[in-house]
């Protein structure tokens, strides 16, 4: 008897582009500006702290909701930055990365047949999570090349079946950020209707040009309907440690935790203690925007002479580049050729659209050492 066949729940889903491009970059020994992660080390003091907590015996299960000290630090941070008064016992849950938090939040609210509005290009984990819960993704496009939300279209798209809207700001892959005006429009639209919101705010501390991060938590009317999700991986240059969190009103967090406790139960213990300790030094997250703004500006200036045309980037560590004057190839073909022939890997954003919309742009990650960016720019300028 052969191996039984699984009737796939996601027959059309392939291996994520991040895995595909990083693998190709390795095989080609290319500079990897595709998957978003730093090529510099996290701070030795943070690594030492994890070791310290391991040596002190913090090696067993953490509380299901997360280490209390860490939840308290998160509550202090959101109070100070967003004036949101959250109860760490009932409204904050620590997860195994933002990816897990997104899955829990989507699973908590989406029932079969419910519609979920999301904006394309969309981070690739949203749509499968919606579908696995029997939900129906309803795609709205961010306008190219500004990548703005058309709020009139949102209003006209909402139906009695709409259960959830997923927002992401600062936005991956485009680097756009939502403004106070966007928040105002969202408030007007959802005021009298029962609709949940997920705010994917993993790049909350990476925002440029003096702009303010418009967290949903700043807006009590929105926060009461929202799951606000963030990730320590982006903030502390530790994407491989996979710790994130979700802030949501108590009744929402209760349902969120029912999923979290049976998906992972609890997240890595010594790392949670280490983050709780480093969060005492607020400068670490408050200085992150200027750290990455310098990298963005360096990347922009050294690629300026190239045929790639930079689109505005106001947050995240991704720079979108228009290559239409260099090649007419699809972004997937061009990104693969760029990796194989020139030794630079980037992400083709068409994969973030359900219909593979291709605007002839590529996404480059600039969370890299200056020397890596300089080497990459030198190649890009030769193409
Ligand atoms: N959302 C967005 C927009 C992201 O870019 C990422 C980065 N991977 C995640 C969620 C997931 O974060 P994590 O690595 O903490 O799971
Ligand atoms: N967030 C990162 C990116 O956009 C990587 C995510 C992942 O590998 N799952 O590149």
Coordinates of C-alpha atoms and ligand atoms in Angstrom, one line a residue:
X1 CA 0.0 0.0 0.0
X2 CA 1.3 3.4 -0.9
X3 CA 1.4 6.5 1.2
X4 CA -2.1 8.0 1.6
X5 CA -2.8 11.2 -0.2
X6 CA -3.8 14.3 1.7
X7 CA -6.7 16.3 0.3
X8 CA -4.8 19.6 0.5
X9 CA -6.4 22.6 2.2
X10 CA -4.1 24.9 0.3
X11 CA -3.6 23.2 -3.0
X12 CA -2.3 26.3 -4.8
X13 CA 0.1 27.4 -2.1
X14 CA 3.8 26.9 -2.8
X15 CA 6.9 27.4 -0.7
X16 CA 7.1 31.0 0.5
X17 CA 9.1 33.4 -1.6
X18 CA 11.4 34.2 1.3
X19 CA 12.5 30.6 1.5
X20 CA 12.8 30.3 -2.3
X21 CA 14.9 33.4 -2.7
X22 CA 17.2 32.9 0.3
X23 CA 17.9 29.3 -0.9
X24 CA 18.7 30.6 -4.4
X25 CA 20.9 33.3 -3.0
X26 CA 22.9 30.7 -1.0
X27 CA 23.2 28.4 -4.0
X28 CA 24.4 31.3 -6.2
X29 CA 26.6 32.8 -3.4
X30 CA 24.7 36.0 -4.0
X31 CA 24.3 39.1 -1.8
X32 CA 21.0 38.4 -0.1
X33 CA 18.8 41.5 -0.1
X34 CA 15.6 39.3 -0.4
X35 CA 14.3 37.9 2.9
X36 CA 14.1 40.6 5.5
X37 CA 16.7 40.0 8.2
X38 CA 19.9 41.8 9.3
X39 CA 23.3 40.5 8.3
X40 CA 24.9 42.2 11.3
X41 CA 24.8 40.7 14.8
X42 CA 22.4 41.6 17.5
X43 CA 24.0 43.2 20.6
X44 CA 26.3 40.9 22.5
X45 CA 24.8 42.1 25.8
X46 CA 21.4 40.8 24.7
X47 CA 22.9 37.4 23.7
X48 CA 24.7 37.4 27.1
X49 CA 21.4 38.0 28.9
X50 CA 19.7 35.0 27.3
X51 CA 22.7 32.9 28.4
X52 CA 22.4 34.4 31.9
X53 CA 18.8 33.4 32.2
X54 CA 19.5 29.9 30.9
X55 CA 22.3 29.5 33.4
X56 CA 20.0 30.7 36.2
X57 CA 17.5 28.0 35.4
X58 CA 14.9 29.8 33.4
X59 CA 14.5 26.8 31.1
X60 CA 11.0 25.4 31.6
X61 CA 7.7 26.5 30.3
X62 CA 6.9 30.2 30.5
X63 CA 3.3 31.1 31.6
X64 CA 1.0 30.6 28.7
X65 CA 0.2 34.3 28.3
X66 CA 3.9 35.2 28.5
X67 CA 6.4 36.1 31.2
X68 CA 4.7 38.7 33.5
X69 CA 7.7 41.1 33.5
X70 CA 7.7 41.2 29.7
X71 CA 4.0 41.9 29.5
X72 CA 4.5 44.7 32.1
X73 CA 7.3 46.3 30.0
X74 CA 5.0 46.1 26.9
X75 CA 2.2 47.7 28.8
X76 CA 4.5 50.5 29.9
X77 CA 5.7 51.0 26.3
X78 CA 2.3 51.2 24.7
X79 CA 1.2 53.6 27.5
X80 CA 4.1 55.9 26.9
X81 CA 4.2 55.8 23.1
X82 CA 0.6 55.4 22.2
X83 CA -1.2 56.6 25.4
X84 CA -3.0 53.2 25.5
X85 CA -3.7 51.9 29.0
X86 CA -3.5 48.1 28.7
X87 CA -3.8 45.5 31.4
X88 CA -0.8 43.2 31.1
X89 CA -2.7 40.3 32.7
X90 CA -5.7 40.3 30.4
X91 CA -4.8 42.3 27.3
X92 CA -1.3 41.4 26.3
X93 CA -0.1 37.9 25.1
X94 CA 3.4 36.9 24.1
X95 CA 3.6 34.7 21.0
X96 CA 6.2 32.8 19.0
X97 CA 6.7 35.6 16.5
X98 CA 4.2 37.9 14.9
X99 CA 3.4 35.1 12.5
X100 CA 1.8 33.1 15.3
X101 CA 0.0 36.1 16.6
X102 CA -1.5 36.8 13.2
X103 CA -2.7 33.2 12.9
X104 CA -4.2 33.3 16.4
X105 CA -6.0 36.6 15.8
X106 CA -7.3 35.5 12.4
X107 CA -8.5 32.2 13.8
X108 CA -10.1 33.8 16.8
X109 CA -12.5 35.9 14.7
X110 CA -12.9 34.2 11.3
X111 CA -15.7 31.7 10.9
X112 CA -16.5 29.8 7.7
X113 CA -18.0 32.2 5.1
X114 CA -16.7 35.4 6.8
X115 CA -15.1 37.9 4.5
X116 CA -11.8 39.5 5.4
X117 CA -10.6 42.7 3.7
X118 CA -6.8 42.8 3.0
X119 CA -4.7 45.1 0.9
X120 CA -2.4 44.0 -1.8
X121 CA 0.5 43.7 -2.0
X122 CA -0.1 41.8 1.3
X123 CA 2.3 40.0 3.5
X124 CA 2.1 36.4 2.5
X125 CA 0.9 34.8 5.8
X126 CA -2.5 36.5 5.9
X127 CA -4.3 34.8 3.1
X128 CA -3.6 31.2 4.0
X129 CA -4.6 31.8 7.6
X130 CA -7.9 33.2 6.4
X131 CA -8.6 30.3 4.1
X132 CA -7.6 27.7 6.7
X133 CA -10.4 29.1 8.9
X134 CA -12.9 28.9 6.1
X135 CA -12.8 32.7 5.5
X136 CA -13.0 34.5 2.2
X137 CA -10.2 36.9 1.5
X138 CA -11.4 40.1 -0.2
X139 CA -8.5 41.8 -1.9
X140 CA -8.3 45.5 -2.4
X141 CA -5.3 47.0 -4.2
X142 CA -3.1 49.7 -2.9
X143 CA -2.8 52.2 -5.7
X144 CA 0.5 52.0 -7.7
X145 CA 2.9 53.7 -7.3
X146 CA 1.8 55.5 -4.1
X147 CA 0.4 52.4 -2.5
X148 CA -2.4 54.2 -0.8
X149 CA -5.7 52.8 0.6
X150 CA -8.8 54.0 -1.3
X151 CA -11.1 54.4 1.7
X152 CA -14.2 54.9 -0.5
X153 CA -13.6 51.5 -2.0
X154 CA -13.2 50.0 1.5
X155 CA -16.5 51.5 2.4
X156 CA -18.2 50.1 -0.6
X157 CA -16.6 46.7 -0.2
X158 CA -17.8 46.2 3.4
X159 CA -20.9 43.9 3.5
X160 CA -22.8 42.1 6.2
X161 CA -20.3 39.3 5.8
X162 CA -17.2 41.4 6.5
X163 CA -15.7 40.3 9.8
X164 CA -12.2 41.6 9.7
X165 CA -9.9 44.2 8.1
X166 CA -6.1 43.6 8.1
X167 CA -3.9 46.6 8.1
X168 CA -0.1 46.7 8.0
X169 CA 1.8 49.9 8.8
X170 CA 4.7 50.6 8.2
X171 CA 4.0 48.4 5.2
X172 CA 5.9 45.4 4.0
X173 CA 6.8 45.3 1.1
X174 CA 6.1 48.9 0.0
X175 CA 7.5 51.0 2.9
X176 CA 4.4 53.2 3.0
X177 CA 2.9 54.3 6.4
X178 CA -0.7 55.1 7.3
X179 CA -1.4 58.7 8.3
X180 CA -3.6 60.3 10.9
X181 CA -6.0 61.0 8.1
X182 CA -6.1 57.3 7.2
X183 CA -7.0 56.5 10.8
X184 CA -9.7 59.1 10.7
X185 CA -11.2 57.6 7.6
X186 CA -11.1 54.1 9.1
X187 CA -12.8 55.4 12.2
X188 CA -15.6 56.9 10.2
X189 CA -16.1 53.7 8.2
X190 CA -16.2 51.2 11.1
X191 CA -17.8 53.4 13.7
X192 CA -21.2 51.7 13.9
X193 CA -20.5 48.3 12.5
X194 CA -19.2 45.1 14.1
X195 CA -15.9 44.5 12.4
X196 CA -12.6 43.5 13.9
X197 CA -9.2 45.0 12.9
X198 CA -5.8 43.5 12.9
X199 CA -3.0 46.0 13.0
X200 CA 0.3 44.3 11.8
X201 CA 2.7 46.8 13.3
X202 CA 5.9 44.8 13.4
X203 CA 7.8 47.7 12.0
X204 CA 6.4 50.2 14.5
X205 CA 9.9 51.4 15.5
X206 CA 11.2 51.7 11.9
X207 CA 9.6 54.9 10.6
X208 CA 11.4 57.8 8.8
X209 CA 11.4 61.5 7.9
X210 CA 10.0 62.5 11.3
X211 CA 6.7 60.7 10.7
X212 CA 4.7 59.3 13.6
X213 CA 3.7 55.7 13.8
X214 CA -0.1 55.7 13.8
X215 CA -0.7 52.7 15.9
X216 CA -4.3 51.6 16.2
X217 CA -3.6 51.8 19.9
X218 CA -3.5 55.6 19.7
X219 CA -7.2 55.6 18.8
X220 CA -9.4 54.1 21.6
X221 CA -12.4 53.8 19.2
X222 CA -10.3 51.6 16.9
X223 CA -8.3 49.9 19.7
X224 CA -11.5 48.4 21.2
X225 CA -12.0 46.4 18.0
X226 CA -8.4 45.6 17.3
X227 CA -5.6 43.0 17.7
X228 CA -2.4 45.0 17.5
X229 CA 0.6 42.8 16.7
X230 CA 4.3 43.4 16.9
X231 CA 7.6 41.5 16.8
X232 CA 10.8 41.7 18.8
X233 CA 12.7 40.2 15.9
X234 CA 12.6 43.4 13.9
X235 CA 13.3 45.7 16.8
X236 CA 16.3 43.8 18.3
X237 CA 17.9 42.3 15.1
X238 CA 16.8 38.8 16.2
X239 CA 14.4 37.6 13.5
X240 CA 15.5 34.0 14.3
X241 CA 14.3 34.1 17.9
X242 CA 10.7 34.4 16.9
X243 CA 9.0 36.3 19.8
X244 CA 6.1 38.6 19.1
X245 CA 3.1 39.8 21.0
X246 CA -0.6 40.9 20.6
X247 CA -2.4 43.6 22.4
X248 CA -6.2 43.3 22.4
X249 CA -9.1 44.1 24.7
X250 CA -9.7 41.4 27.3
X251 CA -12.6 39.6 25.6
X252 CA -10.6 39.5 22.3
X253 CA -7.5 38.4 24.1
X254 CA -9.4 35.6 25.9
X255 CA -10.4 34.1 22.5
X256 CA -6.9 34.8 21.1
X257 CA -5.4 32.9 24.0
X258 CA -7.6 29.9 23.4
X259 CA -5.9 29.4 20.1
X260 CA -2.4 30.4 21.3
X261 CA -2.5 27.9 24.2
X262 CA -3.1 24.9 21.8
X263 CA -0.9 26.1 19.0
X264 CA 2.3 26.6 20.9
X265 CA 1.1 26.9 24.6
X266 CA 4.0 29.2 25.5
X267 CA 7.0 30.9 23.9
X268 CA 10.7 30.7 24.6
X269 CA 11.3 31.4 28.3
X270 CA 14.9 32.8 28.7
X271 CA 14.5 35.0 25.6
X272 CA 11.3 36.6 27.1
X273 CA 13.2 37.4 30.3
X274 CA 16.1 38.9 28.2
X275 CA 13.7 41.1 26.3
X276 CA 12.0 42.2 29.5
X277 CA 15.4 43.3 30.8
X278 CA 16.5 45.1 27.6
X279 CA 13.2 46.9 27.3
X280 CA 14.2 48.9 30.4
X281 CA 16.5 50.8 28.1
X282 CA 14.0 52.6 25.9
X283 CA 16.7 54.1 23.7
X284 CA 17.1 50.8 22.0
X285 CA 13.8 51.0 20.3
X286 CA 13.5 54.7 20.2
X287 CA 16.8 55.0 18.2
X288 CA 16.0 52.3 15.7
X289 CA 14.3 54.7 13.2
X290 CA 17.4 56.9 12.9
X291 CA 19.6 53.8 12.7
X292 CA 17.6 52.5 9.7
X293 CA 17.0 55.9 8.2
X294 CA 20.8 56.2 7.7
X295 CA 20.8 52.8 6.0
X296 CA 17.9 53.8 3.7
X297 CA 19.7 57.1 2.8
X298 CA 23.0 55.3 2.2
X299 CA 21.3 52.8 -0.1
X300 CA 19.4 55.5 -1.9
X301 CA 22.5 57.6 -2.5
X302 CA 24.7 54.8 -3.7
X303 CA 22.1 53.3 -6.0
X304 CA 21.2 56.8 -7.4
X305 CA 23.4 56.4 -10.5
X306 CA 21.9 53.1 -11.4
X307 CA 19.0 52.4 -13.7
X308 CA 16.8 51.4 -10.7
X309 CA 14.4 54.1 -9.7
X310 CA 13.6 54.2 -6.0
X311 CA 10.0 54.5 -4.8
X312 CA 9.4 56.5 -1.6
X313 CA 10.2 54.4 1.5
X314 CA 8.9 55.9 4.8
X315 CA 9.3 52.9 7.1
X316 CA 10.3 49.2 7.3
X317 CA 13.7 48.1 6.1
X318 CA 12.6 47.5 2.5
X319 CA 13.3 49.7 -0.5
X320 CA 11.1 49.2 -3.6
X321 CA 13.0 49.9 -6.9
X322 CA 11.4 50.3 -10.3
X323 CA 13.5 48.4 -12.9
X324 CA 11.3 49.1 -16.0
X325 CA 14.0 51.1 -17.7
X326 CA 16.4 48.1 -17.4
X327 CA 14.3 45.1 -18.3
X328 CA 10.8 44.1 -19.5
X329 CA 11.0 40.7 -17.8
X330 CA 8.5 39.8 -15.1
X331 CA 9.6 40.6 -11.6
X332 CA 10.0 36.9 -10.9
X333 CA 12.1 36.2 -13.9
X334 CA 14.2 39.3 -13.4
X335 CA 14.8 38.6 -9.6
X336 CA 16.0 35.1 -10.5
X337 CA 18.3 36.3 -13.2
X338 CA 19.6 39.1 -11.0
X339 CA 20.5 36.5 -8.4
X340 CA 22.1 34.0 -10.9
X341 CA 23.9 36.4 -13.2
X342 CA 24.7 39.3 -11.0
X343 CA 24.8 37.9 -7.5
X344 CA 22.1 40.0 -5.9
X345 CA 18.8 38.5 -4.5
X346 CA 15.7 40.6 -4.1
X347 CA 12.0 39.9 -3.6
X348 CA 9.5 40.1 -6.6
X349 CA 6.5 41.8 -5.1
X350 CA 4.0 40.2 -7.6
X351 CA 3.9 37.2 -5.3
X352 CA 2.1 39.4 -2.7
X353 CA -0.9 39.7 -5.1
X354 CA -3.4 36.9 -5.6
X355 CA -3.3 37.6 -9.3
X356 CA 0.4 38.1 -9.5
X357 CA 0.2 41.8 -10.4
X358 CA 3.5 42.9 -11.8
X359 CA 4.6 46.5 -11.7
X360 CA 8.2 45.9 -12.6
X361 CA 9.5 46.7 -9.2
X362 CA 11.7 44.7 -6.8
X363 CA 12.0 44.8 -3.0
X364 CA 15.5 45.2 -1.6
X365 CA 16.2 44.7 2.2
X366 CA 18.6 47.3 3.5
X367 CA 18.9 45.8 7.0
X368 CA 22.5 45.1 6.1
X369 CA 26.1 46.2 7.0
X370 CA 27.1 49.3 5.1
X371 CA 29.7 47.3 3.3
X372 CA 27.1 44.8 2.1
X373 CA 25.0 47.7 0.8
X374 CA 28.0 49.2 -0.9
X375 CA 28.9 45.9 -2.6
X376 CA 25.3 45.5 -3.8
X377 CA 25.1 49.1 -5.1
X378 CA 28.3 48.7 -7.0
X379 CA 26.7 45.7 -8.9
X380 CA 23.3 47.4 -9.3
X381 CA 25.0 50.4 -10.9
X382 CA 26.6 48.1 -13.5
X383 CA 23.3 46.6 -14.7
Ligands
LIG1 N1 4.2 40.8 9.4 C1 5.1 41.4 8.6 C2 4.6 42.5 7.8 C3 6.4 41.0 8.5 O1 7.2 41.6 7.6 C4 6.9 40.0 9.3 C5 8.3 39.6 9.2 N2 8.6 38.3 9.0 C6 5.9 39.3 10.1 C7 4.6 39.8 10.2 C8 6.3 38.1 10.9 O2 7.1 38.4 12.0 P1 7.8 37.3 12.9 O3 9.1 37.0 12.2 O4 8.0 37.9 14.3 O5 6.9 36.1 12.9
LIG2 N1 9.3 39.5 7.1 C1 10.4 39.0 6.3 C2 10.3 39.5 4.9 O1 9.3 40.1 4.6 C3 10.6 37.5 6.3 C4 9.4 36.7 6.6 C5 9.6 35.3 6.5 O2 10.7 34.8 6.1 N2 8.6 34.6 6.8 O3 11.2 39.3 4.2

